[in-house]
PDB file of C-alpha atoms in Angstrom:
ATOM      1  CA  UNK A   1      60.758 144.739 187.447  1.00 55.00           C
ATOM      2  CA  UNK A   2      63.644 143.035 185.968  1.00 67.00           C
ATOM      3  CA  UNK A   3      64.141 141.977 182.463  1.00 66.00           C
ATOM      4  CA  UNK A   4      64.582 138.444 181.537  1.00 65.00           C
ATOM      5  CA  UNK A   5      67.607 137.506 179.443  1.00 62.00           C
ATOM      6  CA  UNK A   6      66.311 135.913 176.090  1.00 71.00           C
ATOM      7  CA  UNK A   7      69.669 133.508 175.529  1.00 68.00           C
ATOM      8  CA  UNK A   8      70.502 131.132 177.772  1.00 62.00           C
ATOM      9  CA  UNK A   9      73.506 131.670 180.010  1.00 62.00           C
ATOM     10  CA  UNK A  10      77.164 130.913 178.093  1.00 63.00           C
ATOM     11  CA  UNK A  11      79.283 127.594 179.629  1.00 62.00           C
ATOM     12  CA  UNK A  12      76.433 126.645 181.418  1.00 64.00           C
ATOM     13  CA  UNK A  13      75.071 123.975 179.455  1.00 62.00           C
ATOM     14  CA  UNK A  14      78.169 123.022 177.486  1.00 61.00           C
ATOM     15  CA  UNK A  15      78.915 123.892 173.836  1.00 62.00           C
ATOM     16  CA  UNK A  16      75.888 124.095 171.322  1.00 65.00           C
ATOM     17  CA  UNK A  17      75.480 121.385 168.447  1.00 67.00           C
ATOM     18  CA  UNK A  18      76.194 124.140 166.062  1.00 75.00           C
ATOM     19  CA  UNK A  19      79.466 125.452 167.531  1.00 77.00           C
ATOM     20  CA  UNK A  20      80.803 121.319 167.622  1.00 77.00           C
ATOM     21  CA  UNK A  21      79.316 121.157 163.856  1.00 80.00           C
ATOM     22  CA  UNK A  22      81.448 124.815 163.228  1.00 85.00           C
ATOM     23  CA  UNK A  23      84.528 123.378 164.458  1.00 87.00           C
ATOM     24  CA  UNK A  24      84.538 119.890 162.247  1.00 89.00           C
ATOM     25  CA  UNK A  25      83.202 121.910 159.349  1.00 91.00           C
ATOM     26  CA  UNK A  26      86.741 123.918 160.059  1.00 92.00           C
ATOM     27  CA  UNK A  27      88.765 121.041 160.673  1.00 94.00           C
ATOM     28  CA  UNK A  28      87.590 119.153 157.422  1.00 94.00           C
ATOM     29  CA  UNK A  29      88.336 122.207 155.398  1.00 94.00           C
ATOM     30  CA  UNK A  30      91.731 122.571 156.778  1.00 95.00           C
ATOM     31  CA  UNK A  31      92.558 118.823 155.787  1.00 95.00           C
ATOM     32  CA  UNK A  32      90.900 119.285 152.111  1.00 96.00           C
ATOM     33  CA  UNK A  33      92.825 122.789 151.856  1.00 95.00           C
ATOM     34  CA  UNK A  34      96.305 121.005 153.004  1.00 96.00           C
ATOM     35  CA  UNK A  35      95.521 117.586 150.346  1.00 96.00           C
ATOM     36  CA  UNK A  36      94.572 120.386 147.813  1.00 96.00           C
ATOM     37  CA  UNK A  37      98.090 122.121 148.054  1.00 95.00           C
ATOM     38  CA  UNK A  38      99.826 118.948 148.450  1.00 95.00           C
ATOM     39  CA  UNK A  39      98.073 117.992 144.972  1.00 95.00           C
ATOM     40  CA  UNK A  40      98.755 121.268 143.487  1.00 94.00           C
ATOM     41  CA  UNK A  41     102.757 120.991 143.962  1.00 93.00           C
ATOM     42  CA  UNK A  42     103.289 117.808 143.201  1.00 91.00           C
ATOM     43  CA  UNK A  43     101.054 118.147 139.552  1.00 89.00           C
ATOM     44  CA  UNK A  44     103.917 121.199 139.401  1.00 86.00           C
ATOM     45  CA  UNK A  45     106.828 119.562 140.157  1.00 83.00           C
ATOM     46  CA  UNK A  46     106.416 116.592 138.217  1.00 78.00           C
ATOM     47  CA  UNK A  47     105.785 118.668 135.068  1.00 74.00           C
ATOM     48  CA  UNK A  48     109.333 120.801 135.755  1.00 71.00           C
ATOM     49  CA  UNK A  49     110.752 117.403 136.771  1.00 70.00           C
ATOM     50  CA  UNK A  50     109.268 115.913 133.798  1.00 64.00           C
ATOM     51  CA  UNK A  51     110.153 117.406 130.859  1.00 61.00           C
ATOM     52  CA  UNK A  52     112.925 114.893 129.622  1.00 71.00           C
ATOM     53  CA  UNK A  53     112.942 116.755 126.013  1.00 81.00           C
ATOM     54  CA  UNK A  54     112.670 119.500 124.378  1.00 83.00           C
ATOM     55  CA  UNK A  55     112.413 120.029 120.906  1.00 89.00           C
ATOM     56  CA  UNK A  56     111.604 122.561 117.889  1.00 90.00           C
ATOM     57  CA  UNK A  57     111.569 122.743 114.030  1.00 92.00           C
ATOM     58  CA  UNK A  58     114.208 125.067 113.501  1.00 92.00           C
ATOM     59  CA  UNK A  59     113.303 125.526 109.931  1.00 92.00           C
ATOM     60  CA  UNK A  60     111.569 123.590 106.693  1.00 91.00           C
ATOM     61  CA  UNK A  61     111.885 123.499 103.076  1.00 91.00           C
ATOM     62  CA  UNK A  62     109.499 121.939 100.768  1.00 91.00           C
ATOM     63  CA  UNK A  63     111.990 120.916  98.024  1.00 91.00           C
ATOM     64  CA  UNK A  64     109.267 118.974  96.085  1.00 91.00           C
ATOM     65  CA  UNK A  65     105.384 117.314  95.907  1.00 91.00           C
ATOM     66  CA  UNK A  66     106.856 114.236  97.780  1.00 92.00           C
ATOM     67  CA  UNK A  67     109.436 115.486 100.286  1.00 93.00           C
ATOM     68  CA  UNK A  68     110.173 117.960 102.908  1.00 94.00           C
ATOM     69  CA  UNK A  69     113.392 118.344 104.788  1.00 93.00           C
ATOM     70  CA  UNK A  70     112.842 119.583 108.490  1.00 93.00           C
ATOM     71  CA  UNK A  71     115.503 121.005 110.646  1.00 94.00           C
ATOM     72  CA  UNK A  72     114.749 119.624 114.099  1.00 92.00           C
ATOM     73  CA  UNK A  73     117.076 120.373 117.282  1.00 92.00           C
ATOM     74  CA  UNK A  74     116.202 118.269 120.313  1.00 90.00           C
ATOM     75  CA  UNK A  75     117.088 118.991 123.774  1.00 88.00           C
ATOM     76  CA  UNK A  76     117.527 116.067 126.434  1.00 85.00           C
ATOM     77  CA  UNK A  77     119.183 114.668 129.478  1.00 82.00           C
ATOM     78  CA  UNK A  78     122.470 112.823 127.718  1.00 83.00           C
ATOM     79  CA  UNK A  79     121.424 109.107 128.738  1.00 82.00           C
ATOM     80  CA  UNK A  80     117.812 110.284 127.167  1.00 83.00           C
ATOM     81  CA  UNK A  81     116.286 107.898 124.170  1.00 86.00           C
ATOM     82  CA  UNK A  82     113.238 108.126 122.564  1.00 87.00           C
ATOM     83  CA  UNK A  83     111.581 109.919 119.716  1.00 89.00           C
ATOM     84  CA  UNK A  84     109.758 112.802 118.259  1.00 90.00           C
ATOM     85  CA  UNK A  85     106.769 112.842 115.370  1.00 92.00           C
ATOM     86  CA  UNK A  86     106.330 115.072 113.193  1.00 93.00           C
ATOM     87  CA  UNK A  87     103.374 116.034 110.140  1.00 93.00           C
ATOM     88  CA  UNK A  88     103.388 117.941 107.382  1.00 93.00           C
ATOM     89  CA  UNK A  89     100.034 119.122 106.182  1.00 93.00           C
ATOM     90  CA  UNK A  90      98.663 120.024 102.807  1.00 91.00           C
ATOM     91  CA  UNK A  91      97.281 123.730 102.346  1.00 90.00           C
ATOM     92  CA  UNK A  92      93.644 122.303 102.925  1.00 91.00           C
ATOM     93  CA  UNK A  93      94.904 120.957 106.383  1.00 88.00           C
ATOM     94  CA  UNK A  94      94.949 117.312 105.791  1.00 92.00           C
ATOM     95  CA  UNK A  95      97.733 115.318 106.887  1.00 92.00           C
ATOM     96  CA  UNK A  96     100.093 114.501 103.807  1.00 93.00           C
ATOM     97  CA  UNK A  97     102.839 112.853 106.170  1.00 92.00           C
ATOM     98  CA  UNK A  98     103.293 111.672 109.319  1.00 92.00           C
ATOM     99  CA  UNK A  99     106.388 110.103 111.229  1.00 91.00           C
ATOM    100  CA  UNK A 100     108.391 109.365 114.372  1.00 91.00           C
ATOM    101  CA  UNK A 101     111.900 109.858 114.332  1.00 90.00           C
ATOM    102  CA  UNK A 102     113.676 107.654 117.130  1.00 90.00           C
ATOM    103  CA  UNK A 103     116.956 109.585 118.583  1.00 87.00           C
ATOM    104  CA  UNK A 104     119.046 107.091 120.856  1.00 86.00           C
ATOM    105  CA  UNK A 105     122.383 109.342 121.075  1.00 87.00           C
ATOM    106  CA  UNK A 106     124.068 109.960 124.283  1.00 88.00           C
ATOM    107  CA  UNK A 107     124.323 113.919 124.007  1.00 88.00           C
ATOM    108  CA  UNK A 108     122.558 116.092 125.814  1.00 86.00           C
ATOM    109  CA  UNK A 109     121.808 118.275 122.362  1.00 90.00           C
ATOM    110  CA  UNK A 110     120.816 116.618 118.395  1.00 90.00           C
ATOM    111  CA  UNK A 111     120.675 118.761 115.487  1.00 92.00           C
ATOM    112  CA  UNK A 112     119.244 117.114 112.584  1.00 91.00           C
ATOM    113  CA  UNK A 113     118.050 117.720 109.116  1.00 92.00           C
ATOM    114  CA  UNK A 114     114.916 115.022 108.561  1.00 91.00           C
ATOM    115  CA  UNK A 115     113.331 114.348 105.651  1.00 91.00           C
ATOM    116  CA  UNK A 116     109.468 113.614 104.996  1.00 91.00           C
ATOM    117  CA  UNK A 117     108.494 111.859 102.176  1.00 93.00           C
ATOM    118  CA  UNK A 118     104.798 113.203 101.395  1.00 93.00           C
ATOM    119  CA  UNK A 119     102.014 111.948  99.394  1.00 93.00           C
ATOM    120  CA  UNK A 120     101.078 115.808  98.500  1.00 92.00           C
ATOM    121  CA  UNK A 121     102.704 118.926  98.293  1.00 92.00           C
ATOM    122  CA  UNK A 122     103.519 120.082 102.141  1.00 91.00           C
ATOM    123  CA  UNK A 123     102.682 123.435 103.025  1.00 90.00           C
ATOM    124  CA  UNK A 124     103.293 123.306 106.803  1.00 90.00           C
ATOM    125  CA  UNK A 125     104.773 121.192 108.918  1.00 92.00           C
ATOM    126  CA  UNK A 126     104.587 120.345 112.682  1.00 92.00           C
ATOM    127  CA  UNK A 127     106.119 118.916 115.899  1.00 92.00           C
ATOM    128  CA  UNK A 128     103.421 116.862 117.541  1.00 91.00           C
ATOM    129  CA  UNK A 129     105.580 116.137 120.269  1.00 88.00           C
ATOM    130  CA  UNK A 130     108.552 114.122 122.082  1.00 88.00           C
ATOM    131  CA  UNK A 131     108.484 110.919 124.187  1.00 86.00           C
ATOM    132  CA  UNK A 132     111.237 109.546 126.346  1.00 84.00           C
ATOM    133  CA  UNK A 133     111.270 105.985 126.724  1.00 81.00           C
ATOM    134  CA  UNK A 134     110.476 106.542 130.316  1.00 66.00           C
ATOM    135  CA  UNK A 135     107.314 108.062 129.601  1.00 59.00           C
ATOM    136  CA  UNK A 136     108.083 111.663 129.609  1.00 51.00           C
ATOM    137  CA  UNK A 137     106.451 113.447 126.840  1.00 53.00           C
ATOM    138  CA  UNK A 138     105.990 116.842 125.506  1.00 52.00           C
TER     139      UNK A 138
END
């Protein structure tokens, strides 16, 4: 007696709908996987690229209920121009002050000393962030 093979004989009927289904299911996820890393680097080198200024309160000083002077020091490309805004905040968090200080000198470093006219006493006092007038913000 001889036994009966229970799967049909490989390459003789040509490849199954499941192997031509395996291999586009491969393919597509290859493409997506490439587009996906393509995404991912360019999302990261547009945010190295893109940071046109940099900036940080260096130090404050409340020096009464309607003003605080801020030492800012901003960090840019030299033909940078643009601006930063800043708030200073009462001790129950709201906002007492709120402005944007415009910078349009042609060095690559600005050290200023800002002042912030408040309608309360400040207790703290924030950089919100910088724009360039290209669009670069942080």
């Amino acid at each position: 007696m001889t036994a009966v093979p229970e799967t049909l004989p490989e390459n003789r009927y040509g490849r199954s709908a499941d192997q031509r289904a395996d291999r586009k299911l491969k393919i597509i996820g290859s493409v997506l996987g490439v587009v996906l890393l393509g995404v991912v680097g360019w999302i990261g080198y547009d945010y190295v690229t893109g940071q046109g200024i940099s900036a940080e309160v260096i130090k404050r000083q409340v020096v009464s209920d309607q003003r605080v002077d801020i030492h800012l020091e901003v960090r840019k490309d030299k033909d940078a121009k643009g601006y930063c805004t800043l708030r200073a905040q009462h001790e129950d968090g709201s906002d007492v002050a709120r402005k944007d200080f415009r910078f349009d000198e042609r060095t690559d470093r600005i050290d200023r000393v800002l002042s912030l006219r408040t309608t309360a006493r400040a207790t703290s006092v924030e950089l919100l962030g910088c724009t360039t007038d290209g669009g670069a913000s942080r």
